[in-house]
């Protein structure tokens, strides 16, 4: 598996991964399918603080991890997605190694991961990467009105 920066040609495969995760439900705050243009600001931003890495195997793209700046500008918001069925294969760990290095190079001092409280896999993943619980946003409604807490985990770089 190789980890590399995403390219415009990856947008369709990235869309398929994210939409498959959305369709399963319960592991992302995204609830409505996206189209390939969703990834344009991440792939073609021109901003060194906004980037997306992909994990690629012989079978194609297996996962992605992106970073976007937050306010204050030295804090980044991270999101990680793996193609369903590929969990526990080291994809997230490999992606985070590249993302962490790029985050340091971009001048981030703090990384924030906001995870649905019912996403036990995501909570465990970010803890394993070294993120610590920071705060909770209570009862954020899903599209159907179901309240789900959001756990904010942070990592100091």
Short mmCIF file of C-alpha atoms in Angstrom, two decimals:
data_model
loop_
_atom_site.label_atom_id
_atom_site.label_comp_id
_atom_site.label_asym_id
_atom_site.label_seq_id
_atom_site.Cartn_x
_atom_site.Cartn_y
_atom_site.Cartn_z
CA UNK A 1 0.00 0.00 0.00
CA UNK A 2 1.22 3.47 -0.81
CA UNK A 3 0.11 6.73 0.75
CA UNK A 4 0.08 9.75 -1.51
CA UNK A 5 -1.61 13.08 -2.06
CA UNK A 6 -4.98 12.84 -3.79
CA UNK A 7 -5.26 13.87 -7.42
CA UNK A 8 -8.26 15.15 -9.37
CA UNK A 9 -8.52 11.77 -11.09
CA UNK A 10 -9.20 10.20 -7.65
CA UNK A 11 -12.43 12.13 -7.05
CA UNK A 12 -14.76 9.41 -8.33
CA UNK A 13 -13.13 6.67 -6.22
CA UNK A 14 -13.14 8.95 -3.16
CA UNK A 15 -16.82 9.64 -3.75
CA UNK A 16 -17.55 5.92 -3.90
CA UNK A 17 -15.74 5.31 -0.60
CA UNK A 18 -17.44 8.16 1.25
CA UNK A 19 -20.88 7.34 -0.14
CA UNK A 20 -20.49 3.68 0.84
CA UNK A 21 -19.69 4.78 4.40
CA UNK A 22 -22.65 7.19 4.41
CA UNK A 23 -24.98 4.47 3.12
CA UNK A 24 -24.02 2.11 5.95
CA UNK A 25 -24.73 4.88 8.49
CA UNK A 26 -23.58 5.30 12.05
CA UNK A 27 -19.94 6.13 11.41
CA UNK A 28 -19.94 9.61 9.92
CA UNK A 29 -21.65 12.92 10.46
CA UNK A 30 -22.26 13.03 6.69
CA UNK A 31 -25.73 11.68 5.99
CA UNK A 32 -26.37 12.64 2.37
CA UNK A 33 -24.44 11.23 -0.59
CA UNK A 34 -21.87 13.52 -2.18
CA UNK A 35 -20.74 13.92 -5.77
CA UNK A 36 -17.13 14.11 -6.98
CA UNK A 37 -17.07 17.93 -6.83
CA UNK A 38 -17.24 17.59 -3.02
CA UNK A 39 -13.53 16.79 -3.11
CA UNK A 40 -12.44 19.75 -5.29
CA UNK A 41 -11.71 22.07 -2.32
CA UNK A 42 -9.59 19.35 -0.71
CA UNK A 43 -7.65 18.30 -3.80
CA UNK A 44 -7.22 21.64 -5.55
CA UNK A 45 -7.20 24.11 -2.66
CA UNK A 46 -3.75 25.58 -3.21
CA UNK A 47 -3.67 26.04 0.57
CA UNK A 48 -0.93 24.00 2.29
CA UNK A 49 -3.21 23.66 5.33
CA UNK A 50 -5.92 21.91 3.29
CA UNK A 51 -4.97 18.52 1.91
CA UNK A 52 -6.11 14.96 1.42
CA UNK A 53 -4.07 11.77 1.41
CA UNK A 54 -5.17 8.47 -0.08
CA UNK A 55 -4.18 4.89 0.62
CA UNK A 56 -3.75 2.99 -2.62
CA UNK A 57 -3.25 -0.74 -3.15
CA UNK A 58 -3.16 -2.86 -6.28
CA UNK A 59 -6.96 -3.06 -5.97
CA UNK A 60 -7.35 0.74 -6.04
CA UNK A 61 -8.05 3.37 -3.41
CA UNK A 62 -8.67 1.86 0.02
CA UNK A 63 -9.11 4.99 2.15
CA UNK A 64 -8.56 8.69 2.63
CA UNK A 65 -7.75 11.22 5.30
CA UNK A 66 -8.14 14.95 4.98
CA UNK A 67 -7.18 18.04 6.91
CA UNK A 68 -8.81 21.46 6.89
CA UNK A 69 -7.92 24.54 8.95
CA UNK A 70 -10.12 25.63 11.81
CA UNK A 71 -10.22 28.84 13.76
CA UNK A 72 -7.65 29.48 15.14
CA UNK A 73 -5.64 28.78 12.01
CA UNK A 74 -3.07 26.64 13.87
CA UNK A 75 -5.75 23.99 14.52
CA UNK A 76 -6.76 21.49 11.87
CA UNK A 77 -9.86 19.34 11.52
CA UNK A 78 -9.14 15.77 10.45
CA UNK A 79 -11.46 13.20 8.88
CA UNK A 80 -10.68 9.58 8.01
CA UNK A 81 -12.58 7.11 5.84
CA UNK A 82 -11.76 3.56 4.75
CA UNK A 83 -13.55 1.56 2.11
CA UNK A 84 -16.08 -0.66 3.94
CA UNK A 85 -14.62 -4.10 4.50
CA UNK A 86 -11.02 -2.87 4.80
CA UNK A 87 -11.00 -2.07 8.53
CA UNK A 88 -8.14 -3.42 10.64
CA UNK A 89 -5.69 -3.50 7.73
CA UNK A 90 -3.48 -0.60 8.85
CA UNK A 91 -4.93 1.90 6.39
CA UNK A 92 -5.74 4.53 9.02
CA UNK A 93 -2.38 4.17 10.74
CA UNK A 94 -0.51 4.57 7.45
CA UNK A 95 -2.64 7.56 6.46
CA UNK A 96 -2.13 9.24 9.82
CA UNK A 97 1.64 8.95 9.61
CA UNK A 98 1.58 11.00 6.38
CA UNK A 99 -1.12 13.39 7.62
CA UNK A 100 0.67 14.08 10.89
CA UNK A 101 3.92 14.91 9.07
CA UNK A 102 2.09 17.17 6.59
CA UNK A 103 0.21 18.85 9.46
CA UNK A 104 3.46 19.69 11.25
CA UNK A 105 4.93 21.02 7.98
CA UNK A 106 1.79 23.14 7.43
CA UNK A 107 2.19 24.78 10.85
CA UNK A 108 -0.63 23.11 12.72
CA UNK A 109 -0.17 22.92 16.47
CA UNK A 110 -3.44 21.15 17.33
CA UNK A 111 -5.50 18.54 15.48
CA UNK A 112 -9.22 18.10 16.16
CA UNK A 113 -11.25 15.00 15.37
CA UNK A 114 -14.99 15.26 15.91
CA UNK A 115 -16.61 11.85 16.04
CA UNK A 116 -20.20 10.71 16.52
CA UNK A 117 -20.57 9.12 19.96
CA UNK A 118 -22.07 6.01 18.36
CA UNK A 119 -19.01 5.54 16.13
CA UNK A 120 -17.06 3.27 18.46
CA UNK A 121 -14.58 2.32 15.75
CA UNK A 122 -13.76 5.95 15.01
CA UNK A 123 -13.40 6.79 18.69
CA UNK A 124 -11.03 3.85 19.17
CA UNK A 125 -9.03 4.75 16.06
CA UNK A 126 -8.36 8.34 17.09
CA UNK A 127 -7.47 7.25 20.62
CA UNK A 128 -5.01 4.74 19.17
CA UNK A 129 -3.44 7.54 17.10
CA UNK A 130 -2.88 9.54 20.29
CA UNK A 131 -5.87 11.89 20.35
CA UNK A 132 -7.35 12.67 23.75
CA UNK A 133 -10.91 13.51 24.72
CA UNK A 134 -11.41 17.27 24.78
CA UNK A 135 -15.14 18.04 24.93
CA UNK A 136 -18.61 16.84 23.96
CA UNK A 137 -21.30 18.58 21.94
CA UNK A 138 -24.52 17.10 23.25
CA UNK A 139 -27.55 15.97 21.26
CA UNK A 140 -26.66 17.01 17.72
CA UNK A 141 -29.69 15.92 15.67
CA UNK A 142 -29.31 13.61 12.71
CA UNK A 143 -31.46 14.28 9.63
CA UNK A 144 -34.21 12.12 11.14
CA UNK A 145 -34.09 14.10 14.40
CA UNK A 146 -32.26 11.45 16.45
CA UNK A 147 -29.90 13.22 18.87
CA UNK A 148 -26.31 11.94 18.86
CA UNK A 149 -23.46 13.46 20.86
CA UNK A 150 -20.27 14.54 19.08
CA UNK A 151 -17.01 13.74 20.85
CA UNK A 152 -14.16 16.19 20.21
CA UNK A 153 -10.73 14.60 20.48
CA UNK A 154 -7.56 16.66 20.22
CA UNK A 155 -3.91 16.07 19.65
CA UNK A 156 -1.15 18.57 20.38
CA UNK A 157 1.65 18.48 17.82
#
